[in-house]
PDB file of C-alpha atoms in Angstrom:
ATOM      1  CA  UNK V   1     144.925 104.085  44.060  1.00  0.00           C
ATOM      2  CA  UNK V   2     146.746 103.579  41.046  1.00  0.00           C
ATOM      3  CA  UNK V   3     148.947 106.609  41.014  1.00  0.00           C
ATOM      4  CA  UNK V   4     149.773 105.997  44.584  1.00  0.00           C
ATOM      5  CA  UNK V   5     151.068 102.277  43.617  1.00  0.00           C
ATOM      6  CA  UNK V   6     153.253 103.817  40.599  1.00  0.00           C
ATOM      7  CA  UNK V   7     155.194 106.236  43.490  1.00  0.00           C
ATOM      8  CA  UNK V   8     155.412 103.156  45.725  1.00  0.00           C
ATOM      9  CA  UNK V   9     157.228 101.148  42.941  1.00  0.00           C
ATOM     10  CA  UNK V  10     159.316 103.854  41.848  1.00  0.00           C
ATOM     11  CA  UNK V  11     160.223 104.724  45.249  1.00  0.00           C
ATOM     12  CA  UNK V  12     161.247 101.298  45.974  1.00  0.00           C
ATOM     13  CA  UNK V  13     163.230 100.843  42.415  1.00  0.00           C
ATOM     14  CA  UNK V  14     165.089 103.944  43.367  1.00  0.00           C
ATOM     15  CA  UNK V  15     165.978 102.895  47.216  1.00  0.00           C
ATOM     16  CA  UNK V  16     167.610  99.720  45.279  1.00  0.00           C
ATOM     17  CA  UNK V  17     169.833 101.195  42.142  1.00  0.00           C
ATOM     18  CA  UNK V  18     170.153 103.999  46.304  1.00  0.00           C
ATOM     19  CA  UNK V  19     171.510 101.845  47.954  1.00  0.00           C
ATOM     20  CA  UNK V  20     174.074  99.281  44.181  1.00  0.00           C
ATOM     21  CA  UNK V  21     174.456 103.271  44.185  1.00  0.00           C
ATOM     22  CA  UNK V  22     175.992 104.354  47.107  1.00  0.00           C
ATOM     23  CA  UNK V  23     177.527 101.165  48.670  1.00  0.00           C
ATOM     24  CA  UNK V  24     178.472  99.115  45.879  1.00  0.00           C
ATOM     25  CA  UNK V  25     177.827  95.089  46.432  1.00  0.00           C
ATOM     26  CA  UNK V  26     180.862  95.022  48.326  1.00  0.00           C
ATOM     27  CA  UNK V  27     180.271  94.340  51.650  1.00  0.00           C
ATOM     28  CA  UNK V  28     182.945  95.986  52.409  1.00  0.00           C
ATOM     29  CA  UNK V  29     180.690  99.553  51.351  1.00  0.00           C
ATOM     30  CA  UNK V  30     177.810  98.336  54.650  1.00  0.00           C
ATOM     31  CA  UNK V  31     180.790  98.071  56.833  1.00  0.00           C
ATOM     32  CA  UNK V  32     181.637 101.439  55.838  1.00  0.00           C
ATOM     33  CA  UNK V  33     178.399 102.961  57.606  1.00  0.00           C
ATOM     34  CA  UNK V  34     179.960 100.876  61.175  1.00  0.00           C
ATOM     35  CA  UNK V  35     183.199 101.672  61.086  1.00  0.00           C
ATOM     36  CA  UNK V  36     182.579 105.102  60.552  1.00  0.00           C
ATOM     37  CA  UNK V  37     181.465 106.054  63.538  1.00  0.00           C
ATOM     38  CA  UNK V  38     182.806 103.547  65.711  1.00  0.00           C
ATOM     39  CA  UNK V  39     185.850 104.811  64.310  1.00  0.00           C
ATOM     40  CA  UNK V  40     184.872 109.158  66.018  1.00  0.00           C
ATOM     41  CA  UNK V  41     183.585 107.180  69.263  1.00  0.00           C
ATOM     42  CA  UNK V  42     186.574 105.210  69.884  1.00  0.00           C
ATOM     43  CA  UNK V  43     188.794 108.523  68.727  1.00  0.00           C
ATOM     44  CA  UNK V  44     186.478 110.422  71.713  1.00  0.00           C
ATOM     45  CA  UNK V  45     187.298 107.318  74.230  1.00  0.00           C
ATOM     46  CA  UNK V  46     190.485 108.192  73.522  1.00  0.00           C
ATOM     47  CA  UNK V  47     191.144 111.362  73.989  1.00  0.00           C
ATOM     48  CA  UNK V  48     188.663 111.937  76.926  1.00  0.00           C
ATOM     49  CA  UNK V  49     190.036 109.046  78.756  1.00  0.00           C
ATOM     50  CA  UNK V  50     193.523 110.141  79.018  1.00  0.00           C
ATOM     51  CA  UNK V  51     191.688 113.350  79.855  1.00  0.00           C
ATOM     52  CA  UNK V  52     189.395 112.722  82.505  1.00  0.00           C
ATOM     53  CA  UNK V  53     188.801 109.581  84.794  1.00  0.00           C
ATOM     54  CA  UNK V  54     185.659 109.027  84.062  1.00  0.00           C
ATOM     55  CA  UNK V  55     182.728 110.567  82.083  1.00  0.00           C
ATOM     56  CA  UNK V  56     180.084 113.216  82.739  1.00  0.00           C
ATOM     57  CA  UNK V  57     177.353 110.129  82.265  1.00  0.00           C
ATOM     58  CA  UNK V  58     178.011 107.234  83.806  1.00  0.00           C
ATOM     59  CA  UNK V  59     180.863 105.285  83.775  1.00  0.00           C
ATOM     60  CA  UNK V  60     181.945 104.726  79.377  1.00  0.00           C
ATOM     61  CA  UNK V  61     182.843 106.078  78.652  1.00  0.00           C
ATOM     62  CA  UNK V  62     181.730 105.285  74.684  1.00  0.00           C
ATOM     63  CA  UNK V  63     178.937 104.580  75.979  1.00  0.00           C
ATOM     64  CA  UNK V  64     178.417 108.185  77.250  1.00  0.00           C
ATOM     65  CA  UNK V  65     180.231 109.721  73.669  1.00  0.00           C
ATOM     66  CA  UNK V  66     177.600 107.252  71.154  1.00  0.00           C
ATOM     67  CA  UNK V  67     174.816 108.727  73.379  1.00  0.00           C
ATOM     68  CA  UNK V  68     175.987 112.546  71.892  1.00  0.00           C
ATOM     69  CA  UNK V  69     177.539 111.473  68.431  1.00  0.00           C
ATOM     70  CA  UNK V  70     174.804 108.788  67.431  1.00  0.00           C
ATOM     71  CA  UNK V  71     171.092 111.238  67.599  1.00  0.00           C
ATOM     72  CA  UNK V  72     173.912 114.250  66.160  1.00  0.00           C
ATOM     73  CA  UNK V  73     175.367 111.763  63.218  1.00  0.00           C
ATOM     74  CA  UNK V  74     171.657 111.047  62.060  1.00  0.00           C
ATOM     75  CA  UNK V  75     171.004 114.567  61.684  1.00  0.00           C
ATOM     76  CA  UNK V  76     174.385 115.354  59.903  1.00  0.00           C
ATOM     77  CA  UNK V  77     174.341 112.872  57.150  1.00  0.00           C
ATOM     78  CA  UNK V  78     170.229 112.518  56.391  1.00  0.00           C
ATOM     79  CA  UNK V  79     170.331 116.580  55.930  1.00  0.00           C
ATOM     80  CA  UNK V  80     174.581 116.281  53.584  1.00  0.00           C
ATOM     81  CA  UNK V  81     172.519 113.099  51.954  1.00  0.00           C
ATOM     82  CA  UNK V  82     169.511 115.095  50.793  1.00  0.00           C
ATOM     83  CA  UNK V  83     171.129 117.776  49.970  1.00  0.00           C
ATOM     84  CA  UNK V  84     172.952 115.843  47.159  1.00  0.00           C
ATOM     85  CA  UNK V  85     169.667 114.347  45.644  1.00  0.00           C
ATOM     86  CA  UNK V  86     169.004 117.040  42.981  1.00  0.00           C
ATOM     87  CA  UNK V  87     172.244 116.565  41.558  1.00  0.00           C
ATOM     88  CA  UNK V  88     172.319 112.311  42.388  1.00  0.00           C
ATOM     89  CA  UNK V  89     168.958 111.390  40.046  1.00  0.00           C
ATOM     90  CA  UNK V  90     169.629 114.687  37.347  1.00  0.00           C
ATOM     91  CA  UNK V  91     169.015 112.088  34.937  1.00  0.00           C
ATOM     92  CA  UNK V  92     166.083 109.874  36.534  1.00  0.00           C
ATOM     93  CA  UNK V  93     163.878 113.411  35.750  1.00  0.00           C
ATOM     94  CA  UNK V  94     164.037 113.966  32.695  1.00  0.00           C
ATOM     95  CA  UNK V  95     161.109 110.107  33.036  1.00  0.00           C
ATOM     96  CA  UNK V  96     157.908 111.962  33.656  1.00  0.00           C
ATOM     97  CA  UNK V  97     157.274 109.004  36.050  1.00  0.00           C
ATOM     98  CA  UNK V  98     160.044 110.229  38.319  1.00  0.00           C
ATOM     99  CA  UNK V  99     159.028 112.773  39.807  1.00  0.00           C
ATOM    100  CA  UNK V 100     162.089 115.222  42.595  1.00  0.00           C
ATOM    101  CA  UNK V 101     159.247 114.118  45.896  1.00  0.00           C
ATOM    102  CA  UNK V 102     160.661 110.282  44.784  1.00  0.00           C
ATOM    103  CA  UNK V 103     163.434 110.444  44.854  1.00  0.00           C
ATOM    104  CA  UNK V 104     163.309 112.915  48.361  1.00  0.00           C
ATOM    105  CA  UNK V 105     160.798 109.650  49.762  1.00  0.00           C
ATOM    106  CA  UNK V 106     163.736 106.908  49.148  1.00  0.00           C
ATOM    107  CA  UNK V 107     167.041 108.845  49.920  1.00  0.00           C
ATOM    108  CA  UNK V 108     164.906 109.318  53.304  1.00  0.00           C
ATOM    109  CA  UNK V 109     164.240 105.873  53.883  1.00  0.00           C
ATOM    110  CA  UNK V 110     166.772 104.785  53.026  1.00  0.00           C
ATOM    111  CA  UNK V 111     169.295 107.319  55.055  1.00  0.00           C
ATOM    112  CA  UNK V 112     166.695 106.036  58.222  1.00  0.00           C
ATOM    113  CA  UNK V 113     167.413 102.496  57.603  1.00  0.00           C
ATOM    114  CA  UNK V 114     171.454 102.699  57.629  1.00  0.00           C
ATOM    115  CA  UNK V 115     171.003 105.095  60.947  1.00  0.00           C
ATOM    116  CA  UNK V 116     168.569 102.989  62.570  1.00  0.00           C
ATOM    117  CA  UNK V 117     170.565  99.994  61.946  1.00  0.00           C
ATOM    118  CA  UNK V 118     173.867 101.684  62.783  1.00  0.00           C
ATOM    119  CA  UNK V 119     172.562 103.001  66.391  1.00  0.00           C
ATOM    120  CA  UNK V 120     170.967  99.709  67.017  1.00  0.00           C
ATOM    121  CA  UNK V 121     175.090  98.008  66.173  1.00  0.00           C
ATOM    122  CA  UNK V 122     176.678 100.126  67.555  1.00  0.00           C
ATOM    123  CA  UNK V 123     174.736  99.560  71.464  1.00  0.00           C
ATOM    124  CA  UNK V 124     174.524  96.556  71.781  1.00  0.00           C
ATOM    125  CA  UNK V 125     179.208  96.007  71.065  1.00  0.00           C
ATOM    126  CA  UNK V 126     178.826  99.209  72.968  1.00  0.00           C
ATOM    127  CA  UNK V 127     177.097  97.592  75.883  1.00  0.00           C
ATOM    128  CA  UNK V 128     178.566  94.167  75.728  1.00  0.00           C
ATOM    129  CA  UNK V 129     181.676  94.376  75.327  1.00  0.00           C
ATOM    130  CA  UNK V 130     181.655  96.761  78.361  1.00  0.00           C
ATOM    131  CA  UNK V 131     179.417  95.273  80.431  1.00  0.00           C
ATOM    132  CA  UNK V 132     176.988  98.285  80.987  1.00  0.00           C
ATOM    133  CA  UNK V 133     174.003  97.600  82.317  1.00  0.00           C
ATOM    134  CA  UNK V 134     170.779 100.171  83.090  1.00  0.00           C
ATOM    135  CA  UNK V 135     167.685 100.445  81.634  1.00  0.00           C
ATOM    136  CA  UNK V 136     167.020 102.320  78.749  1.00  0.00           C
ATOM    137  CA  UNK V 137     164.312 103.912  77.328  1.00  0.00           C
ATOM    138  CA  UNK V 138     163.543 102.844  73.910  1.00  0.00           C
ATOM    139  CA  UNK V 139     160.705 105.325  73.416  1.00  0.00           C
ATOM    140  CA  UNK V 140     162.263 108.310  74.154  1.00  0.00           C
ATOM    141  CA  UNK V 141     165.507 107.016  72.399  1.00  0.00           C
ATOM    142  CA  UNK V 142     164.002 106.123  68.623  1.00  0.00           C
ATOM    143  CA  UNK V 143     161.740 110.239  69.977  1.00  0.00           C
ATOM    144  CA  UNK V 144     164.752 111.442  69.798  1.00  0.00           C
ATOM    145  CA  UNK V 145     166.788 110.336  66.479  1.00  0.00           C
ATOM    146  CA  UNK V 146     162.827 110.802  64.717  1.00  0.00           C
ATOM    147  CA  UNK V 147     163.714 114.524  65.247  1.00  0.00           C
ATOM    148  CA  UNK V 148     166.912 114.018  64.160  1.00  0.00           C
ATOM    149  CA  UNK V 149     166.106 112.765  61.075  1.00  0.00           C
ATOM    150  CA  UNK V 150     163.108 115.006  59.971  1.00  0.00           C
ATOM    151  CA  UNK V 151     165.196 118.172  61.394  1.00  0.00           C
ATOM    152  CA  UNK V 152     168.010 116.053  59.048  1.00  0.00           C
ATOM    153  CA  UNK V 153     165.202 116.226  56.478  1.00  0.00           C
ATOM    154  CA  UNK V 154     163.911 119.810  56.120  1.00  0.00           C
ATOM    155  CA  UNK V 155     167.830 121.017  56.427  1.00  0.00           C
ATOM    156  CA  UNK V 156     168.858 119.348  53.007  1.00  0.00           C
ATOM    157  CA  UNK V 157     166.012 120.056  51.249  1.00  0.00           C
ATOM    158  CA  UNK V 158     166.271 123.851  51.820  1.00  0.00           C
ATOM    159  CA  UNK V 159     169.986 123.249  51.182  1.00  0.00           C
ATOM    160  CA  UNK V 160     168.674 121.271  47.299  1.00  0.00           C
ATOM    161  CA  UNK V 161     167.108 124.075  46.337  1.00  0.00           C
ATOM    162  CA  UNK V 162     169.769 126.557  48.144  1.00  0.00           C
ATOM    163  CA  UNK V 163     172.948 125.268  46.839  1.00  0.00           C
ATOM    164  CA  UNK V 164     171.404 125.169  43.271  1.00  0.00           C
ATOM    165  CA  UNK V 165     170.310 129.503  43.115  1.00  0.00           C
ATOM    166  CA  UNK V 166     173.351 130.566  45.449  1.00  0.00           C
ATOM    167  CA  UNK V 167     175.952 128.883  45.318  1.00  0.00           C
ATOM    168  CA  UNK V 168     177.498 131.001  47.584  1.00  0.00           C
ATOM    169  CA  UNK V 169     175.419 130.763  50.423  1.00  0.00           C
ATOM    170  CA  UNK V 170     176.778 126.496  50.360  1.00  0.00           C
ATOM    171  CA  UNK V 171     179.897 128.671  51.228  1.00  0.00           C
ATOM    172  CA  UNK V 172     178.365 129.888  53.811  1.00  0.00           C
ATOM    173  CA  UNK V 173     175.920 127.182  55.325  1.00  0.00           C
ATOM    174  CA  UNK V 174     179.037 124.863  55.217  1.00  0.00           C
ATOM    175  CA  UNK V 175     181.131 127.244  57.243  1.00  0.00           C
ATOM    176  CA  UNK V 176     178.193 127.631  59.909  1.00  0.00           C
ATOM    177  CA  UNK V 177     177.505 123.734  60.209  1.00  0.00           C
ATOM    178  CA  UNK V 178     181.181 122.818  60.599  1.00  0.00           C
ATOM    179  CA  UNK V 179     181.456 123.806  64.503  1.00  0.00           C
ATOM    180  CA  UNK V 180     178.372 122.484  65.402  1.00  0.00           C
ATOM    181  CA  UNK V 181     179.450 119.382  66.474  1.00  0.00           C
ATOM    182  CA  UNK V 182     181.661 121.031  69.009  1.00  0.00           C
ATOM    183  CA  UNK V 183     179.114 123.712  70.623  1.00  0.00           C
ATOM    184  CA  UNK V 184     176.042 120.810  70.110  1.00  0.00           C
ATOM    185  CA  UNK V 185     176.358 118.994  73.207  1.00  0.00           C
ATOM    186  CA  UNK V 186     178.012 116.117  71.380  1.00  0.00           C
ATOM    187  CA  UNK V 187     181.248 115.966  74.862  1.00  0.00           C
ATOM    188  CA  UNK V 188     179.526 117.000  77.288  1.00  0.00           C
ATOM    189  CA  UNK V 189     176.131 117.655  78.810  1.00  0.00           C
ATOM    190  CA  UNK V 190     175.322 121.886  77.850  1.00  0.00           C
ATOM    191  CA  UNK V 191     173.007 122.233  81.205  1.00  0.00           C
ATOM    192  CA  UNK V 192     176.264 122.422  83.310  1.00  0.00           C
ATOM    193  CA  UNK V 193     177.232 125.862  81.517  1.00  0.00           C
ATOM    194  CA  UNK V 194     177.296 128.470  83.250  1.00  0.00           C
ATOM    195  CA  UNK V 195     174.794 131.435  82.488  1.00  0.00           C
ATOM    196  CA  UNK V 196     174.723 133.228  79.171  1.00  0.00           C
ATOM    197  CA  UNK V 197     176.359 130.099  77.069  1.00  0.00           C
ATOM    198  CA  UNK V 198     173.950 127.490  77.939  1.00  0.00           C
ATOM    199  CA  UNK V 199     171.255 130.132  77.700  1.00  0.00           C
ATOM    200  CA  UNK V 200     172.805 131.232  74.248  1.00  0.00           C
ATOM    201  CA  UNK V 201     173.707 127.152  73.116  1.00  0.00           C
ATOM    202  CA  UNK V 202     169.790 126.153  73.964  1.00  0.00           C
ATOM    203  CA  UNK V 203     169.385 127.910  70.551  1.00  0.00           C
ATOM    204  CA  UNK V 204     170.728 124.861  68.824  1.00  0.00           C
ATOM    205  CA  UNK V 205     168.072 122.223  68.269  1.00  0.00           C
ATOM    206  CA  UNK V 206     170.697 119.650  68.212  1.00  0.00           C
ATOM    207  CA  UNK V 207     171.519 120.281  71.572  1.00  0.00           C
ATOM    208  CA  UNK V 208     167.744 119.109  72.824  1.00  0.00           C
ATOM    209  CA  UNK V 209     167.858 116.370  70.157  1.00  0.00           C
ATOM    210  CA  UNK V 210     171.294 115.552  72.335  1.00  0.00           C
ATOM    211  CA  UNK V 211     170.387 116.104  75.577  1.00  0.00           C
ATOM    212  CA  UNK V 212     166.851 114.074  74.763  1.00  0.00           C
ATOM    213  CA  UNK V 213     168.900 111.106  73.182  1.00  0.00           C
ATOM    214  CA  UNK V 214     171.224 111.288  76.433  1.00  0.00           C
ATOM    215  CA  UNK V 215     167.830 111.409  78.753  1.00  0.00           C
ATOM    216  CA  UNK V 216     166.953 108.187  77.172  1.00  0.00           C
ATOM    217  CA  UNK V 217     170.061 105.923  78.004  1.00  0.00           C
ATOM    218  CA  UNK V 218     170.744 107.373  81.778  1.00  0.00           C
ATOM    219  CA  UNK V 219     168.085 107.021  83.833  1.00  0.00           C
ATOM    220  CA  UNK V 220     169.524 109.816  86.480  1.00  0.00           C
ATOM    221  CA  UNK V 221     170.208 112.497  84.003  1.00  0.00           C
ATOM    222  CA  UNK V 222     167.722 114.821  84.835  1.00  0.00           C
ATOM    223  CA  UNK V 223     168.295 116.523  81.490  1.00  0.00           C
ATOM    224  CA  UNK V 224     167.810 120.823  82.253  1.00  0.00           C
ATOM    225  CA  UNK V 225     166.754 122.975  79.766  1.00  0.00           C
ATOM    226  CA  UNK V 226     165.893 120.218  77.354  1.00  0.00           C
ATOM    227  CA  UNK V 227     162.474 121.679  75.018  1.00  0.00           C
ATOM    228  CA  UNK V 228     160.823 119.119  72.882  1.00  0.00           C
ATOM    229  CA  UNK V 229     157.852 121.136  71.386  1.00  0.00           C
ATOM    230  CA  UNK V 230     160.677 123.738  70.426  1.00  0.00           C
ATOM    231  CA  UNK V 231     162.309 120.889  69.206  1.00  0.00           C
ATOM    232  CA  UNK V 232     159.660 118.948  66.656  1.00  0.00           C
ATOM    233  CA  UNK V 233     158.087 122.829  66.302  1.00  0.00           C
ATOM    234  CA  UNK V 234     161.644 123.482  64.459  1.00  0.00           C
ATOM    235  CA  UNK V 235     161.445 120.285  62.907  1.00  0.00           C
ATOM    236  CA  UNK V 236     158.402 120.893  61.139  1.00  0.00           C
ATOM    237  CA  UNK V 237     159.329 124.659  59.947  1.00  0.00           C
ATOM    238  CA  UNK V 238     162.186 123.140  58.381  1.00  0.00           C
ATOM    239  CA  UNK V 239     160.224 120.198  56.290  1.00  0.00           C
ATOM    240  CA  UNK V 240     157.291 122.507  55.399  1.00  0.00           C
ATOM    241  CA  UNK V 241     159.914 125.238  53.727  1.00  0.00           C
ATOM    242  CA  UNK V 242     161.784 122.874  51.917  1.00  0.00           C
ATOM    243  CA  UNK V 243     159.032 121.351  50.547  1.00  0.00           C
ATOM    244  CA  UNK V 244     157.498 124.389  49.494  1.00  0.00           C
ATOM    245  CA  UNK V 245     160.980 125.628  47.898  1.00  0.00           C
ATOM    246  CA  UNK V 246     160.575 122.068  46.348  1.00  0.00           C
ATOM    247  CA  UNK V 247     156.804 122.271  44.903  1.00  0.00           C
ATOM    248  CA  UNK V 248     158.397 126.289  43.954  1.00  0.00           C
ATOM    249  CA  UNK V 249     161.017 124.540  41.914  1.00  0.00           C
ATOM    250  CA  UNK V 250     160.048 121.314  40.642  1.00  0.00           C
ATOM    251  CA  UNK V 251     159.294 122.336  36.938  1.00  0.00           C
ATOM    252  CA  UNK V 252     163.190 124.312  37.093  1.00  0.00           C
ATOM    253  CA  UNK V 253     164.489 120.562  38.538  1.00  0.00           C
ATOM    254  CA  UNK V 254     162.794 118.510  35.878  1.00  0.00           C
ATOM    255  CA  UNK V 255     164.564 121.135  32.634  1.00  0.00           C
ATOM    256  CA  UNK V 256     167.880 121.220  34.518  1.00  0.00           C
ATOM    257  CA  UNK V 257     167.014 125.156  35.030  1.00  0.00           C
ATOM    258  CA  UNK V 258     167.794 125.188  38.359  1.00  0.00           C
ATOM    259  CA  UNK V 259     170.135 127.744  39.477  1.00  0.00           C
ATOM    260  CA  UNK V 260     171.126 128.358  35.903  1.00  0.00           C
TER     261      UNK V 260
END
């Protein structure tokens, strides 16, 4: 019990440190976490309203794009934030009381809280401003966002070790990761694509996460091809692989020999 309490105290202290480091002491730091996704949704709304009269689902362009961008952001932000854990906390690992796992848990909790708050605020803002009233499956939205966060945790933890050991891998991952926003179904319905493109794109777990989240917002959306089991299995495999890599590299991380 004393060991658990110690880890809880360390994790809580690291969360406070991460908040201060990331957002600063000024309100503007927190406002940017909200402004960034709002700007993305607004930009996509302006562009596609000029092209099409109605969105692929419903009548609100902002709601349609938010239903795609927000679950994608849960993965993207979590993955990138987790990947920088060791670099941001390297000096603290010289203290035996602080472990890399404590840093990972603290960053995961902080990012999950931030993304959850941002998602709630954006959806409420869109619903209030657009006057849209429709039933939503809150439980389904939470499940999809949780799957995205778990996938981001797994990929980010894997990349902690892989980026340090193989600099070339970091460049390759960056090249592969850039077009994900375009091919994950953020601004289109993946199940509406013709064969064989639809079957090929369904190998991307982010496609299923966005379909899952979107189907929870739009009751009329059937989301053909959605496989929740595939998403969960993929995310769990990534999380286990990341923890395994981190466990075998803990000593090197503490001694600052990772990638040397």
